[in-house]
Tab-separated table of C-alpha atoms and ligand atoms in Angstrom:
chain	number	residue	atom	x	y	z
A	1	UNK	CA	116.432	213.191	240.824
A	2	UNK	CA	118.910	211.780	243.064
A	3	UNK	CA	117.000	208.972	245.006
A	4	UNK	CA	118.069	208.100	248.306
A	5	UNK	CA	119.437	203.908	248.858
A	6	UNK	CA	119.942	201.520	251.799
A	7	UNK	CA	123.542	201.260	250.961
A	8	UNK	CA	126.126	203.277	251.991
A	9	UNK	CA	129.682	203.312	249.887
A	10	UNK	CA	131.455	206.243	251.704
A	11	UNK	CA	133.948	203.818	253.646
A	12	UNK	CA	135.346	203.260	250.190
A	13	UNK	CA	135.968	207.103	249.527
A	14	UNK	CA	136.331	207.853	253.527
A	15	UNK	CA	138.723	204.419	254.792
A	16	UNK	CA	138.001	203.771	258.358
A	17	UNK	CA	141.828	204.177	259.860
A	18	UNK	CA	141.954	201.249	262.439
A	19	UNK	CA	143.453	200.542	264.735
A	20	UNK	CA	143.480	204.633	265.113
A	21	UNK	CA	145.637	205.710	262.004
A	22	UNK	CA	147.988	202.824	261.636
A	23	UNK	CA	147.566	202.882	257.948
A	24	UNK	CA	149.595	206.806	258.388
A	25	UNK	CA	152.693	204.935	260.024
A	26	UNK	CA	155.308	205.287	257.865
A	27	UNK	CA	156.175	202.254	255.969
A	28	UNK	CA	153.021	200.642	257.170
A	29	UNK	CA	150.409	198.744	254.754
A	30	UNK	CA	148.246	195.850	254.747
A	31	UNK	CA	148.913	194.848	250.873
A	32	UNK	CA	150.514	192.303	249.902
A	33	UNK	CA	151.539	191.041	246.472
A	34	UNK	CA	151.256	186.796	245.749
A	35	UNK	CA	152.079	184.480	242.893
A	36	UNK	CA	148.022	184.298	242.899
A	37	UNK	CA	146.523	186.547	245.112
A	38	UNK	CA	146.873	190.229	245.737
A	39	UNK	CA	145.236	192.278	248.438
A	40	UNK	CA	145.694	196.094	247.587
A	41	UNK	CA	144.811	198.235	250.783
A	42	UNK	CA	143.972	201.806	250.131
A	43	UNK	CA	147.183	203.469	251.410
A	44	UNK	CA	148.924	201.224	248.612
A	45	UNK	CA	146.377	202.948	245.576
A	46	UNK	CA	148.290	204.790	243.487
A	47	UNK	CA	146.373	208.012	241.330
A	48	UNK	CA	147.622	209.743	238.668
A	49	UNK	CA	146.517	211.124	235.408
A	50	UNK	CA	145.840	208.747	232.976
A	51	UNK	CA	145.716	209.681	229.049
A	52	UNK	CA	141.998	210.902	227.447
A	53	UNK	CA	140.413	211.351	230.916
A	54	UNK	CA	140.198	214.863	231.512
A	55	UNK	CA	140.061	216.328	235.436
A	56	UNK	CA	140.259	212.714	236.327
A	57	UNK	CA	142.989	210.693	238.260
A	58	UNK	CA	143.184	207.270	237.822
A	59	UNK	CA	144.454	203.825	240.082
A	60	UNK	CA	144.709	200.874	238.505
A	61	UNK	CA	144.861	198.202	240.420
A	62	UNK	CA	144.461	194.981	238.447
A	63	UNK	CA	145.783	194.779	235.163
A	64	UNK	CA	147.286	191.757	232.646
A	65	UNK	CA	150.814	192.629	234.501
A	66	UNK	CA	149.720	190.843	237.537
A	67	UNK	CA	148.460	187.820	234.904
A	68	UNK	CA	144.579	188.763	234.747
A	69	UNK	CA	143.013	188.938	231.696
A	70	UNK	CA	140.929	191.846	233.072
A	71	UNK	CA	141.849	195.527	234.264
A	72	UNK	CA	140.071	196.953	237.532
A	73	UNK	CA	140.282	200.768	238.672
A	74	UNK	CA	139.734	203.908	240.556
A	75	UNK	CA	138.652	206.354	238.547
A	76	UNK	CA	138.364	209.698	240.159
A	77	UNK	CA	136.875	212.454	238.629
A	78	UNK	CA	137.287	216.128	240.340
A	79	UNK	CA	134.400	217.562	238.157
A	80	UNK	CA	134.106	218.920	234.947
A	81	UNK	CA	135.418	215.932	234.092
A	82	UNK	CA	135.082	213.201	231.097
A	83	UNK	CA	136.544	209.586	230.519
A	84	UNK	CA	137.961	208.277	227.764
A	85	UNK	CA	136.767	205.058	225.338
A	86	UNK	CA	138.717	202.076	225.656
A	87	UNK	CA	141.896	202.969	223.557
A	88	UNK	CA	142.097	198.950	221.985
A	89	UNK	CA	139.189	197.745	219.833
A	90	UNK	CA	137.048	195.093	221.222
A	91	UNK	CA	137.441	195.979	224.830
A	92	UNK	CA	134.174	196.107	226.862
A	93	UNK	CA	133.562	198.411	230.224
A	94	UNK	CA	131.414	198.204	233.089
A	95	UNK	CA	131.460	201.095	235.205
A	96	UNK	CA	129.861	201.066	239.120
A	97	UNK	CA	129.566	204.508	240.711
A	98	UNK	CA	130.767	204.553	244.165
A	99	UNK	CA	130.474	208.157	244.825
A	100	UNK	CA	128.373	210.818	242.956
A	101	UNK	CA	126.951	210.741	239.512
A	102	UNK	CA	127.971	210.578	236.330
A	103	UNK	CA	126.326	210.825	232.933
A	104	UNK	CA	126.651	208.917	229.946
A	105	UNK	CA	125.668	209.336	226.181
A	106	UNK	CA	124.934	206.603	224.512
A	107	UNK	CA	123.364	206.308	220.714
A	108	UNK	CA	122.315	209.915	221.432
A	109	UNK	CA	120.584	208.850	224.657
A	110	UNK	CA	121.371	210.693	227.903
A	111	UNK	CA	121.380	208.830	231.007
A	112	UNK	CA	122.265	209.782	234.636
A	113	UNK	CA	124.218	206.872	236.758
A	114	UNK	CA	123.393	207.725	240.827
A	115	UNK	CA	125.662	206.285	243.577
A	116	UNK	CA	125.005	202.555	243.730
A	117	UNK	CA	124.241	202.373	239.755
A	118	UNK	CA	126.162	200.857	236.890
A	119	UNK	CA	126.627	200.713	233.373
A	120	UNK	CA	127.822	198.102	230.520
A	121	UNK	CA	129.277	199.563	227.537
A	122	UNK	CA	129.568	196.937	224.895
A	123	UNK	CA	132.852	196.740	222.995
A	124	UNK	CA	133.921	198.960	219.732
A	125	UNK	CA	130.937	201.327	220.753
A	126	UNK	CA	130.983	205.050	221.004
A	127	UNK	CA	129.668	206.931	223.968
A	128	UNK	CA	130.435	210.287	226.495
A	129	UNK	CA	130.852	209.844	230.314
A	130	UNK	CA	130.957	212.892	232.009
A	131	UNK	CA	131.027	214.201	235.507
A	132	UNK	CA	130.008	217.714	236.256
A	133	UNK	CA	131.070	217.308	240.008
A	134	UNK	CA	133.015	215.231	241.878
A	135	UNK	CA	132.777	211.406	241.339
A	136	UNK	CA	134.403	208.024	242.249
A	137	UNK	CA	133.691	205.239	239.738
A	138	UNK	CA	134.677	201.441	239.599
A	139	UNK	CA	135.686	200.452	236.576
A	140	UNK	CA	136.309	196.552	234.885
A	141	UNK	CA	137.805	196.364	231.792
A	142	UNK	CA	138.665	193.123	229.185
A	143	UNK	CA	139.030	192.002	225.615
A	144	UNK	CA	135.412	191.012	224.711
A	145	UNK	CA	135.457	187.005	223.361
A	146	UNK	CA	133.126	186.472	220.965
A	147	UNK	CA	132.141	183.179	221.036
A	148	UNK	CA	128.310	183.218	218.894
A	149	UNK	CA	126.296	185.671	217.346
A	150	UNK	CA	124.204	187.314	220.241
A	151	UNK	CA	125.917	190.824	220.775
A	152	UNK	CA	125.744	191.746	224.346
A	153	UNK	CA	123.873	195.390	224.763
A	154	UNK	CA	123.952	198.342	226.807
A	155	UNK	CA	123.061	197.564	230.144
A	156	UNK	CA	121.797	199.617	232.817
A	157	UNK	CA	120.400	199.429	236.696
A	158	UNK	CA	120.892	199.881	240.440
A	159	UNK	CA	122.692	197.426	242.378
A	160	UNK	CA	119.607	197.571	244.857
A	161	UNK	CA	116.674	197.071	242.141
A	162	UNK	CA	118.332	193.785	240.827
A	163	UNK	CA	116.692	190.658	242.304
A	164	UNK	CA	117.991	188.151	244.753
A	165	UNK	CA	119.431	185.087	243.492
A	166	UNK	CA	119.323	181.989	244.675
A	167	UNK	CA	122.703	180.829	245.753
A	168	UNK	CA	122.222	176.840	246.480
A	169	UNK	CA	124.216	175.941	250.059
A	170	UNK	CA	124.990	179.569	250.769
A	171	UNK	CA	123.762	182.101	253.467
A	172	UNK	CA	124.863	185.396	251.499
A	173	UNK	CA	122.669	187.396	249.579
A	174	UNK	CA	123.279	188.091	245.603
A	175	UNK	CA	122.429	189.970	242.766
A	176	UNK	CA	124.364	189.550	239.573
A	177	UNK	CA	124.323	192.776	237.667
A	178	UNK	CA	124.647	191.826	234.232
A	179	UNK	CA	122.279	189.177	232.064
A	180	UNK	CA	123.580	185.670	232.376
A	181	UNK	CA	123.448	184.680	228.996
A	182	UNK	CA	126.402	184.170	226.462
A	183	UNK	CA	126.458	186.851	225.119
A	184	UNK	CA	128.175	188.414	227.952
A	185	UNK	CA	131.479	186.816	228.867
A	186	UNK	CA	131.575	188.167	232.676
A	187	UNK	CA	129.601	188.798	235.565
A	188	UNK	CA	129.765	191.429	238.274
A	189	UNK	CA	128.236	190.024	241.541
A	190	UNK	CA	127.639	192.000	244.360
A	191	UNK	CA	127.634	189.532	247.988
A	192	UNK	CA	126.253	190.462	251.381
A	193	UNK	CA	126.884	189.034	254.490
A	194	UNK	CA	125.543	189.817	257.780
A	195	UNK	CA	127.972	189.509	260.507
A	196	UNK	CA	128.691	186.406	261.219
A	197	UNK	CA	127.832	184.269	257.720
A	198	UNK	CA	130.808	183.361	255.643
A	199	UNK	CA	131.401	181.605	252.400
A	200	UNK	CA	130.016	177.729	252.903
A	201	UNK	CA	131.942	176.701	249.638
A	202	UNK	CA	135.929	177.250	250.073
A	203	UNK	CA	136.045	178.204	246.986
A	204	UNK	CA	138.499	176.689	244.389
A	205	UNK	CA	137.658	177.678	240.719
A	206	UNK	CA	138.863	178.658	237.283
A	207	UNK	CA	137.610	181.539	236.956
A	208	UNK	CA	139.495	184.814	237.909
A	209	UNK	CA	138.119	187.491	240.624
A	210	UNK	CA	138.287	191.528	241.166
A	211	UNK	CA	136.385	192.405	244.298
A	212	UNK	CA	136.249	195.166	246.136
A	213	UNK	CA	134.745	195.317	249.560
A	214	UNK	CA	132.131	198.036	249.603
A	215	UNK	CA	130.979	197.862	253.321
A	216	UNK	CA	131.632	195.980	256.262
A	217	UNK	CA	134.652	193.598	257.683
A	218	UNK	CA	135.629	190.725	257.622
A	219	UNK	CA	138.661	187.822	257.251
A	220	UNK	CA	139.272	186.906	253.723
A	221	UNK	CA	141.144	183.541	253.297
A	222	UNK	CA	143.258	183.439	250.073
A	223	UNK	CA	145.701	180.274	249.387
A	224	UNK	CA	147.066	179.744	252.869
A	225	UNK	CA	146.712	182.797	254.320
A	226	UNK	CA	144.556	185.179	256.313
A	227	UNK	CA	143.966	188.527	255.856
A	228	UNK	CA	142.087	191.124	258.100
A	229	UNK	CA	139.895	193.128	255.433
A	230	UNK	CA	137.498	196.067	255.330
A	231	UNK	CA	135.818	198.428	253.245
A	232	UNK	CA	138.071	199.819	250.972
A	233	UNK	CA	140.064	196.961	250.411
A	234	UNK	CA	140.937	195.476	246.892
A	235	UNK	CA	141.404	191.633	246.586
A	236	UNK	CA	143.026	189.808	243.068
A	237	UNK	CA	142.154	186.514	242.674
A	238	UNK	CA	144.293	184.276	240.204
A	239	UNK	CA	142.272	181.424	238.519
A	240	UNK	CA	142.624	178.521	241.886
A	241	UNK	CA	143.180	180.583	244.625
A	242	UNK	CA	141.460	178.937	247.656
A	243	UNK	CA	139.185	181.775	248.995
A	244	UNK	CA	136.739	181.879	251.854
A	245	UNK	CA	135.312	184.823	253.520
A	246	UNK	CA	133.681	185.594	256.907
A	247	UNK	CA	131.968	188.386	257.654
A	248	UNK	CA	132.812	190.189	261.388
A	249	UNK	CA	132.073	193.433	263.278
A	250	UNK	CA	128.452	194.881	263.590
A	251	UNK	CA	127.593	195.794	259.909
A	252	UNK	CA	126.705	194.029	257.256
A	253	UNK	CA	130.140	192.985	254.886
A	254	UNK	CA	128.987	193.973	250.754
A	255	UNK	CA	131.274	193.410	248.241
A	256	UNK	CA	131.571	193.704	244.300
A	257	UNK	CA	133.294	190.892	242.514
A	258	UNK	CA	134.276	190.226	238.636
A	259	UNK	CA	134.295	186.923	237.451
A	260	UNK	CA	134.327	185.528	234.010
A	261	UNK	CA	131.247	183.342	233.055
A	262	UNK	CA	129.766	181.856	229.873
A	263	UNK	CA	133.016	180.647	227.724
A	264	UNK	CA	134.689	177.323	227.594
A	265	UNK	CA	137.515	176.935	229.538
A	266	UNK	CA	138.808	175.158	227.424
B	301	UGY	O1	130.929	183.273	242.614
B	301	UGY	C1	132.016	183.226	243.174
B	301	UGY	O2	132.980	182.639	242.662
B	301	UGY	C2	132.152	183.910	244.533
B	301	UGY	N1	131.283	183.291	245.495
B	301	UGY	N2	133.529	183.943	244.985
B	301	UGY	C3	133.921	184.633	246.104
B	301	UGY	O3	133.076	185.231	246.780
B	301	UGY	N3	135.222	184.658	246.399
B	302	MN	MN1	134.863	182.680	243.705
């Protein structure tokens, strides 16, 4: 049955307009496009059809043109709907529902992903996601590197029922939704901040970032600049990108961030 969660996602679906519908004046948005930073505001998400989804609409909004070695999109699904596999070998998914449900066959197992739950589909694996009604999903997307002989596995939860993590010198909560061991090559974190709390660390790092800010608002610092954010909002992160966040307003700020873990750098 549908169980009911703290968190609440419909900001992302239902963008708070403020100040009072600025994001409808013509010309207007609050993206903007850096050699190493991108911040991708929902009147700049582009849908449209993309090829093997069925009654589903598409945004992408970071893919290897921008220089990641990840993809990250909107996938809407308007009911009766199903998504297609990865169309390259070796690619491996993870899928957070924002809005809805969807199902998913896997090795002839059925499963039902609620609002707030997520899925990792392991590369050159076959499966069925389907969406009777209307859904909104977050999808990551990369070229699995192998780099022993552990094969990562199916993985399966809700963002709420994964522990808190200690995060040494920080204030924000975490959960990490995948395992952390090697045989998985990223991590999805998911960050909360109360109003108020912000990043200790200003952050410089190698790894690469996808977030998306689930709830709340804040400032995000990225390379020099500042940028006003709020649920909704998209943020690329190029490997180096100084980045800092502070959480304002009255709600709590959550967001959902890729970053590649476990591998070498080198
Ligand atoms: O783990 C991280 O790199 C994370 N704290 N980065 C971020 O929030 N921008
Ligand atoms: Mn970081």
């Amino acid at each position: 049955g549908i169980q009911n969660v703290a968190s609440d996602y419909s900001k992302v679906v239902e963008p708070t307009l403020a100040p009072i519908h600025l994001e409808d004046l013509p010309g207007y948005t609050r993206s903007v496009y850096e050699r190493d930073y991108a911040l991708i505001t929902p009147e700049s998400q582009v849908y449209s059809p993309i090829s093997g989804w069925s009654n589903s609409l598409c945004a992408f909004l970071i893919t290897p043109a921008i220089g990641s070695h990840f993809s990250m999109y909107f996938a809407k699904m308007t009911g009766n709907s199903s998504a297609a596999q990865p169309s390259t070998k070796g690619v491996e998914r993870f899928i957070f529902v924002i809005d809805g449900h969807i199902e998913l066959v896997y090795e002839e197992q059925r499963h039902v992903i609620q609002s707030d739950g997520f899925a990792y589909l392991p590369p050159d694996t076959t499966y069925e996601i389907r969406s009777k009604e209307p859904s909104v999903l977050l999808v990551y997307e990369r070229r699995y590197t192998n780099e022993g002989i552990v094969k990562p596995e199916l993985v399966l939860g809700m963002t709420h029922q994964q522990p808190l993590l200690e995060a040494p010198g920080e204030v924000f909560a975490l959960r990490k939704l995948l395992p952390t061991t090697s045989a998985y090559d990223f991590n999805v974190h998911v960050m909360d901040f109360q109003p108020g709390e912000y990043l200790n660390v200003k952050e410089v790092h190698y790894n690469q970032h996808g977030l998306l800010l689930l709830e709340g608002r804040g400032i995000y610092r990225l390379g020099k600049d500042w940028y006003p954010v709020q649920a909704g909002d998209v943020i690329w992160m190029a490997p180096y990108v100084p980045q800092w966040y502070a959480a304002l307003g009255r709600t709590r700020s959550r967001y959902i961030l890729y970053k590649d873990v476990n591998r070498d750098p080198l």
